[in-house]
Amino acid sequence: SQTIHQWPATLVQPVGSPLSLECTVEGTSNPNLYWYRQAAGRGLQLLFYSVGIGQISSEVPQNLSASRPQDRQFILSSKKLLLSDSGFYLCAWSLKQIKPYEQYFGPGTRLTVT
Amino acid sequence: EDQVTQSPEALRLQEGESSSLNCSYTVSGLRGLFWYRQDPGKGPEFLFTLYSAGEEKEKERLKATLTKKESFLHITAPKPEDSATYLCAVQAKENYTITGNQFYFGTGTSLTVIP
């Protein structure tokens, strides 16, 4: 069965500091991968998605970036955090063989920028 | 323009009191509609996918139905452990490309079941 991991689970960072969140998927190969942000009282906002190694598409302009160095690894980064970057960050995966693409989420990372 | 609207925002039920949650969508071509359950501080847990009007799916006390404009999540005789936020998402045909498959998520219904 497939499993998705995210770390860290919680993070408190000062404004202007760098960020690196990691997501890995086990039990499948060549998945689609996604980064979402969930703010309190708001829906999930898609930040990035990837259909393969090195292939990243951005959905919204921001000071965040994403990378996919390995097939089942997805990284969310920032060089300098803003207060507005606080939120709950979720990684998700989906299979390419099944349409529509059902997405399965990881446990999330709670980021607080102070 | 909102693609997915969920109502009510919050719902409190007595244990055993059945009710329904609503998800209305405005996309012109539906590829799929998805229901998720999310517990506080955790990632959404996949529940159902519905593909076409008239389709129904069931899991324990939950039953999801779909029409051309909305979906309902019916909760029969709920228990306190059913307390969670229920999210609805749609994937629209016009946004599907070979490289992207964006979902539109609603803001959820927070369900509290009181013992």
mmCIF file of C-alpha atoms in Angstrom:
data_model
loop_
_atom_site.group_PDB
_atom_site.id
_atom_site.type_symbol
_atom_site.label_atom_id
_atom_site.label_comp_id
_atom_site.label_asym_id
_atom_site.label_seq_id
_atom_site.Cartn_x
_atom_site.Cartn_y
_atom_site.Cartn_z
ATOM 1 C CA SER A 1 0.000 0.000 0.000
ATOM 2 C CA GLN A 2 1.032 3.582 -0.553
ATOM 3 C CA THR A 3 2.200 5.867 2.240
ATOM 4 C CA ILE A 4 3.022 9.561 2.211
ATOM 5 C CA HIS A 5 5.291 11.219 4.750
ATOM 6 C CA GLN A 6 5.871 14.864 5.566
ATOM 7 C CA TRP A 7 8.351 16.485 7.894
ATOM 8 C CA PRO A 8 8.666 18.291 10.059
ATOM 9 C CA ALA A 9 5.196 18.068 11.610
ATOM 10 C CA THR A 10 5.452 21.544 13.112
ATOM 11 C CA LEU A 11 7.843 24.403 12.526
ATOM 12 C CA VAL A 12 8.280 27.873 14.000
ATOM 13 C CA GLN A 13 10.523 30.157 11.980
ATOM 14 C CA PRO A 14 11.344 33.873 12.162
ATOM 15 C CA VAL A 15 10.558 36.236 9.317
ATOM 16 C CA GLY A 16 13.341 36.284 6.752
ATOM 17 C CA SER A 17 14.621 32.796 7.530
ATOM 18 C CA PRO A 18 14.792 30.002 4.925
ATOM 19 C CA LEU A 19 12.368 27.105 4.687
ATOM 20 C CA SER A 20 12.578 23.519 3.571
ATOM 21 C CA LEU A 21 9.667 21.102 3.856
ATOM 22 C CA GLU A 22 9.990 17.562 2.605
ATOM 23 C CA CYS A 23 7.478 15.056 1.327
ATOM 24 C CA THR A 24 8.120 11.456 0.310
ATOM 25 C CA VAL A 25 5.810 8.801 -1.074
ATOM 26 C CA GLU A 26 6.264 5.062 -0.654
ATOM 27 C CA GLY A 27 4.658 2.161 -2.448
ATOM 28 C CA THR A 28 4.194 3.702 -5.883
ATOM 29 C CA SER A 29 6.294 5.018 -8.728
ATOM 30 C CA ASN A 30 6.019 8.047 -11.001
ATOM 31 C CA PRO A 31 3.170 9.690 -9.076
ATOM 32 C CA ASN A 32 1.841 13.190 -9.588
ATOM 33 C CA LEU A 33 2.817 15.270 -6.558
ATOM 34 C CA TYR A 34 1.223 18.409 -5.151
ATOM 35 C CA TRP A 35 1.858 21.085 -2.514
ATOM 36 C CA TYR A 36 -1.147 22.823 -0.970
ATOM 37 C CA ARG A 37 -1.509 25.483 1.698
ATOM 38 C CA GLN A 38 -4.511 25.584 3.980
ATOM 39 C CA ALA A 39 -5.197 28.794 5.880
ATOM 40 C CA ALA A 40 -7.655 28.889 8.770
ATOM 41 C CA GLY A 41 -11.236 29.091 7.517
ATOM 42 C CA ARG A 42 -10.196 28.869 3.891
ATOM 43 C CA GLY A 43 -10.047 26.128 1.321
ATOM 44 C CA LEU A 44 -6.956 24.361 0.140
ATOM 45 C CA GLN A 45 -4.842 26.448 -2.207
ATOM 46 C CA LEU A 46 -2.763 24.565 -4.757
ATOM 47 C CA LEU A 47 0.804 25.911 -4.777
ATOM 48 C CA PHE A 48 2.761 23.540 -6.996
ATOM 49 C CA TYR A 49 2.315 20.280 -8.830
ATOM 50 C CA SER A 50 4.754 17.938 -10.501
ATOM 51 C CA VAL A 51 4.242 15.163 -13.036
ATOM 52 C CA GLY A 52 7.841 13.954 -12.937
ATOM 53 C CA ILE A 53 11.426 14.542 -11.786
ATOM 54 C CA GLY A 54 12.431 18.135 -12.368
ATOM 55 C CA GLN A 55 8.988 19.064 -13.750
ATOM 56 C CA ILE A 56 7.349 21.708 -11.563
ATOM 57 C CA SER A 57 4.349 23.893 -12.316
ATOM 58 C CA SER A 58 3.431 26.843 -10.136
ATOM 59 C CA GLU A 59 -0.172 27.861 -9.604
ATOM 60 C CA VAL A 60 0.250 31.108 -7.689
ATOM 61 C CA PRO A 61 3.014 33.749 -7.570
ATOM 62 C CA GLN A 62 4.773 33.784 -4.209
ATOM 63 C CA ASN A 63 8.168 33.615 -2.562
ATOM 64 C CA LEU A 64 7.984 29.825 -2.378
ATOM 65 C CA SER A 65 9.559 27.328 -4.749
ATOM 66 C CA ALA A 66 9.361 23.574 -5.190
ATOM 67 C CA SER A 67 11.703 20.894 -6.436
ATOM 68 C CA ARG A 68 11.445 17.209 -7.235
ATOM 69 C CA PRO A 69 14.965 15.768 -7.105
ATOM 70 C CA GLN A 70 13.771 12.148 -7.009
ATOM 71 C CA ASP A 71 10.706 10.338 -8.298
ATOM 72 C CA ARG A 72 8.974 10.144 -4.927
ATOM 73 C CA GLN A 73 10.428 13.196 -3.209
ATOM 74 C CA PHE A 74 8.920 16.669 -3.299
ATOM 75 C CA ILE A 75 10.448 19.660 -1.517
ATOM 76 C CA LEU A 76 8.927 23.054 -0.735
ATOM 77 C CA SER A 77 11.403 25.869 -0.109
ATOM 78 C CA SER A 78 11.736 29.546 0.544
ATOM 79 C CA LYS A 79 14.790 31.768 0.774
ATOM 80 C CA LYS A 80 13.107 34.323 3.044
ATOM 81 C CA LEU A 81 9.866 33.643 4.885
ATOM 82 C CA LEU A 82 7.107 36.216 5.226
ATOM 83 C CA LEU A 83 4.488 36.402 7.977
ATOM 84 C CA SER A 84 1.885 35.548 5.347
ATOM 85 C CA ASP A 85 3.581 32.204 4.727
ATOM 86 C CA SER A 86 2.169 30.858 7.981
ATOM 87 C CA GLY A 87 -0.281 28.038 7.461
ATOM 88 C CA PHE A 88 -0.819 24.318 7.204
ATOM 89 C CA TYR A 89 1.128 22.815 4.308
ATOM 90 C CA LEU A 90 -0.079 19.617 2.752
ATOM 91 C CA CYS A 91 1.601 17.335 0.273
ATOM 92 C CA ALA A 92 -0.527 15.031 -1.869
ATOM 93 C CA TRP A 93 0.002 12.398 -4.523
ATOM 94 C CA SER A 94 -2.077 10.815 -7.253
ATOM 95 C CA LEU A 95 -1.661 8.029 -9.755
ATOM 96 C CA LYS A 96 -1.434 8.806 -13.442
ATOM 97 C CA GLN A 97 -3.293 5.697 -14.467
ATOM 98 C CA ILE A 98 -6.587 6.573 -12.824
ATOM 99 C CA LYS A 99 -8.732 9.440 -14.087
ATOM 100 C CA PRO A 100 -9.925 11.651 -12.559
ATOM 101 C CA TYR A 101 -6.858 11.817 -10.383
ATOM 102 C CA GLU A 102 -7.881 11.024 -6.834
ATOM 103 C CA GLN A 103 -5.486 12.828 -4.530
ATOM 104 C CA TYR A 104 -4.214 11.388 -1.257
ATOM 105 C CA PHE A 105 -2.817 13.697 1.369
ATOM 106 C CA GLY A 106 0.011 13.525 3.847
ATOM 107 C CA PRO A 107 -0.239 14.451 7.532
ATOM 108 C CA GLY A 108 0.767 18.075 6.927
ATOM 109 C CA THR A 109 3.250 20.565 8.369
ATOM 110 C CA ARG A 110 2.072 23.408 10.597
ATOM 111 C CA LEU A 111 4.288 26.432 9.849
ATOM 112 C CA THR A 112 4.236 29.496 12.068
ATOM 113 C CA VAL A 113 6.296 32.480 10.955
ATOM 114 C CA THR A 114 7.018 34.877 13.819
ATOM 115 C CA GLU B 1 -15.720 33.164 -9.056
ATOM 116 C CA ASP B 2 -16.345 30.402 -6.514
ATOM 117 C CA GLN B 3 -16.264 26.994 -8.108
ATOM 118 C CA VAL B 4 -17.284 25.007 -5.033
ATOM 119 C CA THR B 5 -19.536 26.125 -2.183
ATOM 120 C CA GLN B 6 -20.218 24.030 0.871
ATOM 121 C CA SER B 7 -23.057 24.489 3.356
ATOM 122 C CA PRO B 8 -23.586 24.788 6.176
ATOM 123 C CA GLU B 9 -20.230 26.043 7.437
ATOM 124 C CA ALA B 10 -20.831 24.327 10.760
ATOM 125 C CA LEU B 11 -23.307 21.719 11.934
ATOM 126 C CA ARG B 12 -23.992 20.387 15.414
ATOM 127 C CA LEU B 13 -25.942 17.154 15.717
ATOM 128 C CA GLN B 14 -27.032 14.993 18.565
ATOM 129 C CA GLU B 15 -25.762 11.448 18.379
ATOM 130 C CA GLY B 16 -28.176 9.496 16.180
ATOM 131 C CA GLU B 17 -29.608 12.613 14.502
ATOM 132 C CA SER B 18 -29.239 12.137 10.745
ATOM 133 C CA SER B 19 -28.512 15.072 8.429
ATOM 134 C CA SER B 20 -26.950 16.085 5.114
ATOM 135 C CA LEU B 21 -24.079 18.295 4.026
ATOM 136 C CA ASN B 22 -24.247 20.130 0.727
ATOM 137 C CA CYS B 23 -21.620 20.831 -1.920
ATOM 138 C CA SER B 24 -22.666 22.913 -4.923
ATOM 139 C CA TYR B 25 -20.378 23.515 -7.891
ATOM 140 C CA THR B 26 -20.386 25.778 -10.904
ATOM 141 C CA VAL B 27 -17.878 24.148 -13.250
ATOM 142 C CA SER B 28 -19.383 23.517 -16.650
ATOM 143 C CA GLY B 29 -17.889 20.091 -17.191
ATOM 144 C CA LEU B 30 -17.341 17.798 -14.242
ATOM 145 C CA ARG B 31 -14.590 15.243 -14.426
ATOM 146 C CA GLY B 32 -15.029 14.124 -10.825
ATOM 147 C CA LEU B 33 -16.303 15.211 -7.420
ATOM 148 C CA PHE B 34 -14.450 14.162 -4.293
ATOM 149 C CA TRP B 35 -15.316 14.050 -0.593
ATOM 150 C CA TYR B 36 -12.687 14.134 2.121
ATOM 151 C CA ARG B 37 -12.760 14.001 5.903
ATOM 152 C CA GLN B 38 -10.273 16.140 7.824
ATOM 153 C CA ASP B 39 -9.602 15.846 11.539
ATOM 154 C CA PRO B 40 -8.039 18.832 13.364
ATOM 155 C CA GLY B 41 -4.327 19.155 12.655
ATOM 156 C CA LYS B 42 -4.296 16.310 10.135
ATOM 157 C CA GLY B 43 -4.342 15.918 6.391
ATOM 158 C CA PRO B 44 -7.603 15.238 4.542
ATOM 159 C CA GLU B 45 -8.621 11.593 4.313
ATOM 160 C CA PHE B 46 -10.127 10.478 1.016
ATOM 161 C CA LEU B 47 -13.719 9.206 1.249
ATOM 162 C CA PHE B 48 -15.452 9.067 -2.150
ATOM 163 C CA THR B 49 -15.220 9.917 -5.835
ATOM 164 C CA LEU B 50 -18.405 10.541 -7.827
ATOM 165 C CA TYR B 51 -18.231 10.773 -11.608
ATOM 166 C CA SER B 52 -21.718 11.376 -12.969
ATOM 167 C CA ALA B 53 -25.171 12.574 -11.966
ATOM 168 C CA GLY B 54 -27.205 9.898 -10.247
ATOM 169 C CA GLU B 55 -24.210 8.104 -8.838
ATOM 170 C CA GLU B 56 -24.152 7.130 -5.142
ATOM 171 C CA LYS B 57 -21.385 5.810 -2.899
ATOM 172 C CA GLU B 58 -21.635 4.500 0.667
ATOM 173 C CA LYS B 59 -19.205 3.908 3.495
ATOM 174 C CA GLU B 60 -20.451 2.969 6.954
ATOM 175 C CA ARG B 61 -22.771 5.805 8.067
ATOM 176 C CA LEU B 62 -21.892 8.029 5.099
ATOM 177 C CA LYS B 63 -23.603 8.152 1.732
ATOM 178 C CA ALA B 64 -22.607 10.546 -1.056
ATOM 179 C CA THR B 65 -24.897 11.446 -3.942
ATOM 180 C CA LEU B 66 -24.394 13.595 -7.031
ATOM 181 C CA THR B 67 -26.635 15.695 -9.265
ATOM 182 C CA LYS B 68 -25.651 17.967 -12.145
ATOM 183 C CA LYS B 69 -25.162 20.938 -9.820
ATOM 184 C CA GLU B 70 -24.522 19.583 -6.352
ATOM 185 C CA SER B 71 -23.548 16.714 -4.133
ATOM 186 C CA PHE B 72 -24.873 15.670 -0.760
ATOM 187 C CA LEU B 73 -23.100 13.803 1.982
ATOM 188 C CA HIS B 74 -25.755 12.088 4.058
ATOM 189 C CA ILE B 75 -24.816 11.050 7.584
ATOM 190 C CA THR B 76 -27.100 8.439 9.099
ATOM 191 C CA ALA B 77 -27.264 8.018 12.886
ATOM 192 C CA PRO B 78 -23.942 9.824 13.442
ATOM 193 C CA LYS B 79 -21.625 9.040 16.309
ATOM 194 C CA PRO B 80 -19.209 11.386 18.113
ATOM 195 C CA GLU B 81 -16.313 9.874 16.153
ATOM 196 C CA ASP B 82 -17.869 11.264 12.973
ATOM 197 C CA SER B 83 -16.999 14.759 14.204
ATOM 198 C CA ALA B 84 -14.621 16.327 11.665
ATOM 199 C CA THR B 85 -14.505 18.808 8.815
ATOM 200 C CA TYR B 86 -15.826 17.402 5.552
ATOM 201 C CA LEU B 87 -14.297 18.817 2.380
ATOM 202 C CA CYS B 88 -15.643 18.677 -1.132
ATOM 203 C CA ALA B 89 -13.521 19.126 -4.254
ATOM 204 C CA VAL B 90 -14.214 19.066 -7.975
ATOM 205 C CA GLN B 91 -12.026 18.478 -10.963
ATOM 206 C CA ALA B 92 -13.265 20.287 -14.049
ATOM 207 C CA LYS B 93 -12.854 19.035 -17.595
ATOM 208 C CA GLU B 94 -11.820 22.433 -18.914
ATOM 209 C CA ASN B 95 -8.850 22.550 -16.527
ATOM 210 C CA TYR B 96 -7.569 19.121 -17.354
ATOM 211 C CA THR B 97 -4.436 19.118 -19.445
ATOM 212 C CA ILE B 98 -1.704 16.626 -19.941
ATOM 213 C CA THR B 99 0.408 18.452 -17.380
ATOM 214 C CA GLY B 100 -2.156 19.726 -14.904
ATOM 215 C CA ASN B 101 -5.245 18.557 -13.107
ATOM 216 C CA GLN B 102 -6.228 21.254 -10.664
ATOM 217 C CA PHE B 103 -8.808 20.593 -8.060
ATOM 218 C CA TYR B 104 -11.189 23.207 -6.702
ATOM 219 C CA PHE B 105 -11.778 22.751 -2.985
ATOM 220 C CA GLY B 106 -14.630 24.062 -0.886
ATOM 221 C CA THR B 107 -13.991 25.528 2.552
ATOM 222 C CA GLY B 108 -15.641 22.590 4.293
ATOM 223 C CA THR B 109 -18.394 21.843 6.771
ATOM 224 C CA SER B 110 -17.343 21.431 10.383
ATOM 225 C CA LEU B 111 -19.461 18.671 11.908
ATOM 226 C CA THR B 112 -19.786 18.181 15.654
ATOM 227 C CA VAL B 113 -21.712 15.198 16.970
ATOM 228 C CA ILE B 114 -22.718 15.546 20.606
ATOM 229 C CA PRO B 115 -23.039 12.381 22.716
#
